[in-house]
Coordinates of C-alpha atoms and ligand atoms in Angstrom, one line a residue:
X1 CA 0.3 70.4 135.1
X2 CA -3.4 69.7 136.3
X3 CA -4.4 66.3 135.8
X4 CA -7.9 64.9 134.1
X5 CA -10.6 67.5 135.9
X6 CA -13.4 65.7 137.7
X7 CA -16.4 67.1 137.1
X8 CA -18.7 67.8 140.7
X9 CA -22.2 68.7 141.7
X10 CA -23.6 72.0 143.2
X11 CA -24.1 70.0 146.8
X12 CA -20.0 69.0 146.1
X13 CA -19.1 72.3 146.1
X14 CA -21.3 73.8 148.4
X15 CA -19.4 71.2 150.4
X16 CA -16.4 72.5 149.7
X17 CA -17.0 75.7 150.3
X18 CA -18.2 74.8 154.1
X19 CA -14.7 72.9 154.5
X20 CA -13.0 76.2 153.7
X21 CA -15.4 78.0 156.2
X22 CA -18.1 80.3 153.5
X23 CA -21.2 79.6 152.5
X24 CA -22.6 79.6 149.0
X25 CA -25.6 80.5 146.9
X26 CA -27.4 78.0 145.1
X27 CA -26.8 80.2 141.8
X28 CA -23.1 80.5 142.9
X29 CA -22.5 76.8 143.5
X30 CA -24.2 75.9 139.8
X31 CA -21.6 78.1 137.8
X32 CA -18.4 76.9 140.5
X33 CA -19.9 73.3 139.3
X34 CA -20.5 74.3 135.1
X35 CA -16.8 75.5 135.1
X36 CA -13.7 73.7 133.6
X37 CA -11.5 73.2 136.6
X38 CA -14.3 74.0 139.7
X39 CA -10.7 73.2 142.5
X40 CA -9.1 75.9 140.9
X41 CA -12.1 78.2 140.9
X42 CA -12.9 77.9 144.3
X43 CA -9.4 78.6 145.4
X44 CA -9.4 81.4 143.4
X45 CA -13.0 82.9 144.9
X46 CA -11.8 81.5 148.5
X47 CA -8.9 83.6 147.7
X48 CA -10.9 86.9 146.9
X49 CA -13.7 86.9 149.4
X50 CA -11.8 86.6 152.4
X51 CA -14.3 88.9 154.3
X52 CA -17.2 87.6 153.2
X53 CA -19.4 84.6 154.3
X54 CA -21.9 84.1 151.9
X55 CA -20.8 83.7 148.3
X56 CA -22.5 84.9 145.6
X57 CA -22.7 85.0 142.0
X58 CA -20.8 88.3 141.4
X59 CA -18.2 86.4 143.6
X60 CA -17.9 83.7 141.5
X61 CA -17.6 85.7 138.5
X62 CA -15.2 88.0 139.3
X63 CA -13.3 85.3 140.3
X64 CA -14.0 83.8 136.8
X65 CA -12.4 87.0 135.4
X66 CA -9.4 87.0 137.8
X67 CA -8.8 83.6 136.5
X68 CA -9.0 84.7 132.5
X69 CA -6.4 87.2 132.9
X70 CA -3.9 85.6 134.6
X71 CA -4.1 82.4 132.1
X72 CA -3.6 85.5 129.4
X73 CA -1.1 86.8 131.1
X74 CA 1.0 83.6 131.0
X75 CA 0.0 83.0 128.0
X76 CA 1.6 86.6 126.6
X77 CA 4.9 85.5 128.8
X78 CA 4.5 82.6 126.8
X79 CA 4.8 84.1 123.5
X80 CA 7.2 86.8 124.0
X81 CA 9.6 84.5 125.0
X82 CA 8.5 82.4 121.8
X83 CA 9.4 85.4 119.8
X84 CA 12.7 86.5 121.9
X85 CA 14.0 82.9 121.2
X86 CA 12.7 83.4 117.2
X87 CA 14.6 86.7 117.5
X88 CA 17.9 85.4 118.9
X89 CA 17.2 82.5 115.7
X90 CA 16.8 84.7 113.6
X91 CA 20.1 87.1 114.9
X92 CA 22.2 84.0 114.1
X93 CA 21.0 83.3 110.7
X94 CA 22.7 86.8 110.0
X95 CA 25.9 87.5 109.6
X96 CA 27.8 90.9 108.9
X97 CA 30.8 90.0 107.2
X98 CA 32.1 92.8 106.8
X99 CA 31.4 96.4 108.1
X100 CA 33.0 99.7 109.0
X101 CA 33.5 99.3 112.6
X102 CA 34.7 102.9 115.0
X103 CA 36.9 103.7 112.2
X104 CA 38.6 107.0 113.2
X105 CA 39.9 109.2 110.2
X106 CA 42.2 112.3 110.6
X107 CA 42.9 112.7 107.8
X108 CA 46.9 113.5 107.1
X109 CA 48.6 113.1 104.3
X110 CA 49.9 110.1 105.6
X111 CA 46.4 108.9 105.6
X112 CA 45.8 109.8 102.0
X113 CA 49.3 107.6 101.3
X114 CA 47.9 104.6 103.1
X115 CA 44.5 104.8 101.9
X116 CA 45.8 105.0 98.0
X117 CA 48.1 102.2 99.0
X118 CA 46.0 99.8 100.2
X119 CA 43.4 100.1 97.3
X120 CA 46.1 99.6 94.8
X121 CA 47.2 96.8 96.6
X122 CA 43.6 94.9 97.0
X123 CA 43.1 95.6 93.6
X124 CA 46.3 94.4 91.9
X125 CA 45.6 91.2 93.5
X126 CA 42.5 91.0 91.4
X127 CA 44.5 91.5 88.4
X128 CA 47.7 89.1 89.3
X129 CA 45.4 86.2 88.2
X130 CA 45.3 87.4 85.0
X131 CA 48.3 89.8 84.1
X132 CA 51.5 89.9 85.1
X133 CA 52.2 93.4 85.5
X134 CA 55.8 95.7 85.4
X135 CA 56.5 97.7 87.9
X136 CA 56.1 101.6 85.8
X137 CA 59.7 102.1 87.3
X138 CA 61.3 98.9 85.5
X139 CA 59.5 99.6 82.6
X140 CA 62.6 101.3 81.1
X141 CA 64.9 98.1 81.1
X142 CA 61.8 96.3 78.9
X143 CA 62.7 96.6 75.2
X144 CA 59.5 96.9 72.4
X145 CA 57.9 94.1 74.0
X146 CA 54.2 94.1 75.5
X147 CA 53.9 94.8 78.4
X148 CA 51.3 94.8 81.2
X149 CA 50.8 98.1 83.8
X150 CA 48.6 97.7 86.5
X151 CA 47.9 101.6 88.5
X152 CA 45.6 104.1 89.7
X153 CA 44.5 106.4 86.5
X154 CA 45.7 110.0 87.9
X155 CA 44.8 111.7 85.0
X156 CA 42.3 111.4 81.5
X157 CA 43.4 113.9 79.2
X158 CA 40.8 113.9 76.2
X159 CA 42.9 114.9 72.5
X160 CA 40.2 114.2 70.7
X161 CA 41.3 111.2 68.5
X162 CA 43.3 109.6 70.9
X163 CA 42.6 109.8 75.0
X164 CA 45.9 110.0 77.2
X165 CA 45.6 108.2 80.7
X166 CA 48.2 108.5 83.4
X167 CA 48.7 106.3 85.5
X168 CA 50.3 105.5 88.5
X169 CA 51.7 102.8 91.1
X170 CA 54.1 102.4 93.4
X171 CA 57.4 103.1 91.6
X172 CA 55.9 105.5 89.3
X173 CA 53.9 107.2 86.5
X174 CA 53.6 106.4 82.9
X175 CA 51.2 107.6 79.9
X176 CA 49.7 105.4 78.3
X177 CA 47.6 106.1 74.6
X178 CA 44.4 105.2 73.7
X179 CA 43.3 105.4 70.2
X180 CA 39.8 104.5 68.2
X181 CA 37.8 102.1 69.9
X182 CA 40.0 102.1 73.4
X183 CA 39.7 105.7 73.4
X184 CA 35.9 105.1 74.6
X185 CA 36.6 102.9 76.9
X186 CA 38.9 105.5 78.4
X187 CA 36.7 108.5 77.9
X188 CA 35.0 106.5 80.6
X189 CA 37.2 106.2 82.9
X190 CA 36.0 108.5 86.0
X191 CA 40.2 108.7 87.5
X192 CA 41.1 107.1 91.0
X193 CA 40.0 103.8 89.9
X194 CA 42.7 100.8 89.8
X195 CA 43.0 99.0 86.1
X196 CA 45.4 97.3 83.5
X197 CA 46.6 98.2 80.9
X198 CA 48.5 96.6 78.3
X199 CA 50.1 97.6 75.5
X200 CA 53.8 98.2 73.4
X201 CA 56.4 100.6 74.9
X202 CA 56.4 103.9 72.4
X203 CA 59.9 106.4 73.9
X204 CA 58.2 106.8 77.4
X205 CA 54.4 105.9 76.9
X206 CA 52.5 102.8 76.3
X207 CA 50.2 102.2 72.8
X208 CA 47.3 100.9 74.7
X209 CA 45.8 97.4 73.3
X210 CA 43.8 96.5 75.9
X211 CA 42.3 98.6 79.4
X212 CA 40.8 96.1 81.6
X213 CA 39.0 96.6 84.7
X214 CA 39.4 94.1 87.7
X215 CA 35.7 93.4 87.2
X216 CA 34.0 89.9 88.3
X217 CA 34.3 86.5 86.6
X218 CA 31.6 86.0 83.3
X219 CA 30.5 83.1 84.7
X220 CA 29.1 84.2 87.7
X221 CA 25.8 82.6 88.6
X222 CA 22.7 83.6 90.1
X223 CA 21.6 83.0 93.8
X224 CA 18.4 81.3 94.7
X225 CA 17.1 81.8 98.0
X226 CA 13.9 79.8 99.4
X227 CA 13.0 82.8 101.9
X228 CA 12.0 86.6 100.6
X229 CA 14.2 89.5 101.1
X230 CA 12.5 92.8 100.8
X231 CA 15.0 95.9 99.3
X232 CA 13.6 99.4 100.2
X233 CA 15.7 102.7 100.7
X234 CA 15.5 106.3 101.0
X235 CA 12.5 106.5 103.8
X236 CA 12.8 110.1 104.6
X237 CA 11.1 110.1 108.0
X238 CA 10.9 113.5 108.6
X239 CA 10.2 115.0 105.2
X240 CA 7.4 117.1 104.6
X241 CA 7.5 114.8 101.4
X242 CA 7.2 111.4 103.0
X243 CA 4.7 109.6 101.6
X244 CA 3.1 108.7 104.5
X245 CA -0.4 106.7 103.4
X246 CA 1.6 104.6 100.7
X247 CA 4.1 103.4 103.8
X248 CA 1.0 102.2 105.4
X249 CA -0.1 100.6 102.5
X250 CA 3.8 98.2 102.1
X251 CA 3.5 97.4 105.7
X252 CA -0.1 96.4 105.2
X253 CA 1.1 94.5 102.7
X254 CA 4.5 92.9 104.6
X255 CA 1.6 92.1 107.7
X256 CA -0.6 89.9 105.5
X257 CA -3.5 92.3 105.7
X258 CA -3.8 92.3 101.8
X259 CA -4.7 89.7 99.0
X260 CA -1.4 89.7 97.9
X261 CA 0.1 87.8 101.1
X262 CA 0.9 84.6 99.4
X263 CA 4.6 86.5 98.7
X264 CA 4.5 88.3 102.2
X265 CA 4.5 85.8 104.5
X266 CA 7.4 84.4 103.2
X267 CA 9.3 87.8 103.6
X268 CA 12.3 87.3 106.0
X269 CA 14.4 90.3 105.9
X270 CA 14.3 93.8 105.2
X271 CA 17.4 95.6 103.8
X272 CA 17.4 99.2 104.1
X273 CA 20.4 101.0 102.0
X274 CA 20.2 104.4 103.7
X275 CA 18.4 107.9 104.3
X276 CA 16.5 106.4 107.2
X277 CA 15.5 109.9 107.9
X278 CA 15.2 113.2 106.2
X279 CA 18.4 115.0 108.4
X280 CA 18.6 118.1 109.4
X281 CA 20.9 120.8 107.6
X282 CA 21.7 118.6 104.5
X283 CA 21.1 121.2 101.6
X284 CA 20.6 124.4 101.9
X285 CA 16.8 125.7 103.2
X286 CA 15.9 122.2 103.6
X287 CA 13.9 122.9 106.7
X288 CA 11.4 124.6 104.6
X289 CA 10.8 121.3 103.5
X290 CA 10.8 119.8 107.0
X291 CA 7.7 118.0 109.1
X292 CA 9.8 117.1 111.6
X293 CA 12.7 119.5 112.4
X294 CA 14.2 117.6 115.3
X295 CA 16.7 114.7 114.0
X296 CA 15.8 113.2 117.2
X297 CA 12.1 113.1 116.6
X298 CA 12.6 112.4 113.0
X299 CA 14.7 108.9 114.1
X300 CA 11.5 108.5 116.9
X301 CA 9.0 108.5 113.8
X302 CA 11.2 106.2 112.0
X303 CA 11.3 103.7 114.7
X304 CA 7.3 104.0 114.9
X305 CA 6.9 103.5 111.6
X306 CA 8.9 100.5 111.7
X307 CA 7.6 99.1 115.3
X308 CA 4.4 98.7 112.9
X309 CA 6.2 95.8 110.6
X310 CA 5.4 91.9 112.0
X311 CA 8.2 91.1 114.1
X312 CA 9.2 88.2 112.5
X313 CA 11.0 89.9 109.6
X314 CA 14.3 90.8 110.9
X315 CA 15.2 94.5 109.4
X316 CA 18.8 95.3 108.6
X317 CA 19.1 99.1 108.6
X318 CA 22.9 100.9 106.7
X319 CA 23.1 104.6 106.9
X320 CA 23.3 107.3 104.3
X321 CA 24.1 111.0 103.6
X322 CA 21.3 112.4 104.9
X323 CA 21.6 110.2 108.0
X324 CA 23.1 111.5 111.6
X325 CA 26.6 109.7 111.1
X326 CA 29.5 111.1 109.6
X327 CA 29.0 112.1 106.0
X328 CA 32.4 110.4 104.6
X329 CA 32.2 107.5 103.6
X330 CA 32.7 104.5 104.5
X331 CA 29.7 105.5 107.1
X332 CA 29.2 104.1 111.1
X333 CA 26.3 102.7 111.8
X334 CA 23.5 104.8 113.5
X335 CA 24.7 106.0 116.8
X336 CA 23.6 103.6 120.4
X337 CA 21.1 106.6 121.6
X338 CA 19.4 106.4 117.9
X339 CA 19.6 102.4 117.3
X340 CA 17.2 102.1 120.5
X341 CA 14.5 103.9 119.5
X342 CA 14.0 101.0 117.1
X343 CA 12.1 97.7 118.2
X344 CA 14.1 94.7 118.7
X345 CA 14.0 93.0 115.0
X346 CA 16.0 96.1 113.8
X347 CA 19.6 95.7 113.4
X348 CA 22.3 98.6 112.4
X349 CA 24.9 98.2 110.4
X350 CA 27.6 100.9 108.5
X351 CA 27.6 102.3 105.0
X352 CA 28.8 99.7 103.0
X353 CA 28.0 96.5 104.7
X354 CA 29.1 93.2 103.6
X355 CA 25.7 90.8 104.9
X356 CA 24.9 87.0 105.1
X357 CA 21.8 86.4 105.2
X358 CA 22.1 82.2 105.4
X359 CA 24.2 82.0 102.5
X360 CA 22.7 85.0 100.3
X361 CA 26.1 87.8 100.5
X362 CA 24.5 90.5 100.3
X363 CA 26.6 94.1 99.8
X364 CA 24.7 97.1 100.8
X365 CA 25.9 100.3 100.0
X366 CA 24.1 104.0 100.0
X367 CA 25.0 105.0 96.4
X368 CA 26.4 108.2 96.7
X369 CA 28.8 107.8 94.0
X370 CA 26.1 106.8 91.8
X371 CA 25.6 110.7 91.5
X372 CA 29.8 111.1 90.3
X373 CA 29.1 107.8 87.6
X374 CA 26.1 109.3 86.1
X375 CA 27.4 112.9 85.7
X376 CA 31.1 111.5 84.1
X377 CA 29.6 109.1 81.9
X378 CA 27.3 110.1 78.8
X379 CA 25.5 107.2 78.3
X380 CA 24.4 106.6 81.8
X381 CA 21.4 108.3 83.5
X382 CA 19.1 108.4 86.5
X383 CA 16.3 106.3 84.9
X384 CA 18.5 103.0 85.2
X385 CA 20.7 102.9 88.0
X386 CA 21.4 99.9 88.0
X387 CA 23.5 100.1 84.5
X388 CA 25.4 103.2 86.8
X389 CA 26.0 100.2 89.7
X390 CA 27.2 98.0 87.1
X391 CA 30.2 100.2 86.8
X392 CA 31.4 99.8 90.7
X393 CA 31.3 96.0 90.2
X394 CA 33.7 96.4 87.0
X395 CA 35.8 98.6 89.0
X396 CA 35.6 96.6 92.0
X397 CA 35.2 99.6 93.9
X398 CA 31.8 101.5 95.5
X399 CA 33.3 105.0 95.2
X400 CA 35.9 105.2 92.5
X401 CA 36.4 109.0 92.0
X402 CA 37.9 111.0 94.9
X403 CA 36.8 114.1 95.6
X404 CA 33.4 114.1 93.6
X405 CA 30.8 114.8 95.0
X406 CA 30.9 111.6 97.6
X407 CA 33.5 112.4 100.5
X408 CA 35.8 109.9 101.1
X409 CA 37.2 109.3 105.0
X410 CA 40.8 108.1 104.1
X411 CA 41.9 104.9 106.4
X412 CA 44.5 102.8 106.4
X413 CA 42.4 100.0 104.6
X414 CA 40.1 101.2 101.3
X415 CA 37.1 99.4 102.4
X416 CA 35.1 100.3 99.0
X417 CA 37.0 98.0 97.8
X418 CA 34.5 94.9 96.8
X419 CA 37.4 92.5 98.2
X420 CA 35.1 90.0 97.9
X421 CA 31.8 89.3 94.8
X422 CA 28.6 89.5 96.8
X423 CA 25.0 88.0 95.5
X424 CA 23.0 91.4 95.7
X425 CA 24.5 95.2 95.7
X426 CA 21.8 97.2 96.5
X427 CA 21.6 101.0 97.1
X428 CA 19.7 103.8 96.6
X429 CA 20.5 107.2 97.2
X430 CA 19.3 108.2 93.3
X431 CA 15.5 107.6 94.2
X432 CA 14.9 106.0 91.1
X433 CA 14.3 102.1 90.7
X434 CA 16.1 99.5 88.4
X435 CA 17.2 95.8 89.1
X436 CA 19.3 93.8 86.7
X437 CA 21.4 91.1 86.9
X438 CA 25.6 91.6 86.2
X439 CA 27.9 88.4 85.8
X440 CA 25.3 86.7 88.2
X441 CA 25.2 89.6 90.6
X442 CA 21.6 91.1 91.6
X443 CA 22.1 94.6 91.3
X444 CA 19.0 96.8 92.6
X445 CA 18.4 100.4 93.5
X446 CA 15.5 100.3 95.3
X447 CA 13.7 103.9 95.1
X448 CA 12.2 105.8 98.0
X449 CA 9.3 106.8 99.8
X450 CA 9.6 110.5 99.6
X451 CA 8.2 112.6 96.5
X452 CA 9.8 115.0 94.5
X453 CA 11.7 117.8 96.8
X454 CA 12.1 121.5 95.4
X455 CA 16.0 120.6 95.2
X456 CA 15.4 117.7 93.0
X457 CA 12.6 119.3 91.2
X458 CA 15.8 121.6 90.8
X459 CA 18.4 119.4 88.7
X460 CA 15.3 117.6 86.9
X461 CA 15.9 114.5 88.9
X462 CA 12.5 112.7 88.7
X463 CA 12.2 110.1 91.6
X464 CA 10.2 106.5 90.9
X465 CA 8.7 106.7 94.7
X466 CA 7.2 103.5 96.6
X467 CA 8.9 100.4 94.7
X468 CA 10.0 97.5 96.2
X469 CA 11.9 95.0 95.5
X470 CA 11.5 91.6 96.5
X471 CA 14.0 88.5 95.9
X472 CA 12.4 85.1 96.4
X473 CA 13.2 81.6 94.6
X474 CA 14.7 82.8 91.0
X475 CA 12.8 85.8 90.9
X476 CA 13.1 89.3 91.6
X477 CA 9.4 90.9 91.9
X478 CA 8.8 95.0 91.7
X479 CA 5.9 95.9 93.5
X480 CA 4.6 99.3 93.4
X481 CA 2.6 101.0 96.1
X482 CA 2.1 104.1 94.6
X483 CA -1.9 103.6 94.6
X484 CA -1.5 103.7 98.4
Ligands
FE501 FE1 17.8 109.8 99.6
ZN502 ZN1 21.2 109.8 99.7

């Protein structure tokens, strides 16, 4: 560090500048003497006129200039390592609890036996606090007493006033009967998911009294969070349908560039819940409906796109099916070669992620079975997925059906299971927009940015594009940048 600069006269300097063996202008010797630090300047023209023996004003200036950028030079060093050491904060306030890992899947029946296995098992746990179920194969020795099953429904078979489910566990199968007001409640039921039943023993059935679902606790409560967390999914770099200029207009907004930055600036994280990018090969004649056709170049216009967002706000980024990772789920995060197109603040994780963002558990998850909920059950629709998310949380699973239309990638552990009840479930997937709160758990879906594609225009799906959701203090703000 320089000490207290003395200030020095033009005779001083020209002084100096004798010592150091030049000679100096008048002109030159009254700006060396005007300036801040005139030592440091006169090393610094000494330094740059070593031919010369008279020194003159464009001498001194250019030195004057030479000085400038180096000071902005370290003062850039300066700041980026502020903002790597913000960064590597900031890395450490997150934590992935839980994510998918290399996960290799073959796919054997033995697989299918493990996979089923450990999903019963995770969720019977769930139920153990509350029922004490019979193994199916003891259930013989019981004697017109009620009795509690717990199994994975194998089969809904719909006789119009009653509903027969079968289900199944370890040591067996059993049919169990639904009548009236249960017979709903299994009408519902979308088969492969785990629940309870009990009921009275009727020859080799069960009269069904009560179907429960492993579900989360009523009294589940709400999390606050004193930092903003912004929800966004569905991008669709890469689509001719990408809706470019209203992009612009949310990143304006997360930079503080609008009136509306009072919220912004206290935006922290960015959860993305899939379909990055538009893919390649995804539906049939898609690329007629391509900007980009390279996957490649789509995931480099992604990373652009999100190079453009402060650096601050970390972004955490979970793959979907239109995304270049497997298409079964649970997903791999994006692969290495992809992940480093983006700029440091962006972090991958798989497809369903369990997230801590300092004490705010949040689960994110594409959705894809969003598309199996809403086609099995009547009441549910596209206009409010988040009464179709509510249905995973009851079933404590994210893709209950097998073999709908969301591929499952059988491993030894079921990680759809929701072992554990996170703060937030966000997807997407659906392209439509809804938030709602379930037993305390934030549920959103949080829309796209990509307008209606022939395919959707197709089976009448009619996306709400450009909404955001934001979580900050108690409340959960939509913003809509639709106007652009
Ligand atoms: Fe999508
Ligand atoms: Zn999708």
């Amino acid at each position: 560090m320089r000490g207290v600069v003395k200030s020095i006269d033009a005779v001083t300097v020209a002084k100096k500048f004798l010592v150091r063996g030049y000679n100096v202008s008048p002109e030159a010797a009254k700006i060396v003497a005007s300036f801040p630090d005139p030592e440091l300047l006169i090393a610094e023209v000494c330094k740059i006129s070593r031919n010369s023996f008279i020194i003159c004003e464009e001498d001194v200036i250019s030195a004057i200039r030479s000085l400038e950028l180096r000071i902005k030079g370290s003062q850039r060093a300066e700041s980026e390592v502020k903002k790597k050491e913000h960064h590597e904060k900031a890395q450490e306030r997150i934590r992935v609890l839980r994510d998918v890992g290399n996960l290799v899947v073959e796919g054997s029946v033995e697989d299918f036996v493990a996979y089923f296995n450990s999903r019963l098992e995770k969720l019977s746990k769930i139920f153990r606090a509350r029922i004490q179920p019979t193994p199916i194969r003891n259930l013989g020795r019981v004697r017109g007493e009620v009795v509690n099953v717990v199994g994975i429904v194998n089969n809904v078979l719909d006789k119009k006033e009653s509903v027969i489910i079968e289900l199944e566990d370890q040591t067996g199968t059993i049919n169990c009967i639904a009548n009236g007001k249960l017979a709903e409640t299994a009408r519902e039921l979308l088969g492969d998911e785990v629940i309870a039943i009990s009921g009275t023993l009727r020859g080799n059935s069960i009269l069904a009294d009560r179907i429960l679902f492993p579900d989360c606790p009523i009294n589940g409560n709400k999390k606050h969070v004193d930092f903003g967390v912004v929800f966004i999914s569905d991008t669709h770099f890469g689509s001719k349908g990408f809706l470019e200029e209203k992009w612009e207009a949310f990143v304006r907004w997360l930079n503080c560039e609008t009136d509306m930055s009072d919220l912004a600036e206290k935006i922290r994280y960015i959860i993305v819940a899939g379909d990055i990018v538009d893919g390649v090969g995804v539906y049939p004649e898609q690329e007629n409906e391509l900007a980009i056709v390279d996957i490649y170049e789509q995931y480099e216009n992604a990373a652009m796109h999100f190079d453009e967002i402060r650096d601050d706000i970390e972004v955490i980024i979970s793959p979907g099916n239109h995304d270049a990772v497997r298409q079964a789920e649970p997903q791999p995060s994006l692969p290495k070669e992809i992940a480093k197109l983006f700029p440091k603040n962006v972090r991958n994780v798989g497809n369903p992620a369990l997230l801590d963002l300092e004490g705010l558990k949040v689960l994110v998850y594409h959705g894809r079975s969003l598309d199996d909920i809403v086609t099995k059950i009547s009441r549910l629709n596209y206009e409010s997925p988040q009464k179709a998310m509510e249905e995973l949380l009851k079933r404590r699973h994210l893709s209950p059906l097998y073999g709908g239309r969301s591929p499952i990638a059988p491993a030894k552990e079921d990680l759809l299971v929701i072992d554990e009840i996170p703060d937030v479930l966000h997807s997407g997937h659906v392209h439509t927009y809804g938030t709602s709160y379930y037993r305390g758990v934030l549920l959103v879906n949080s829309s796209t940015w990509q307008a209606q594609t022939e395919f959707q225009k197709k089976i009448n799906l009619n996306p709400m594009p450009c909404n955001v959701a934001v979580l900050l203090g108690e409340n959960v703000y939509r913003l809509n940048f639709s106007g652009g």
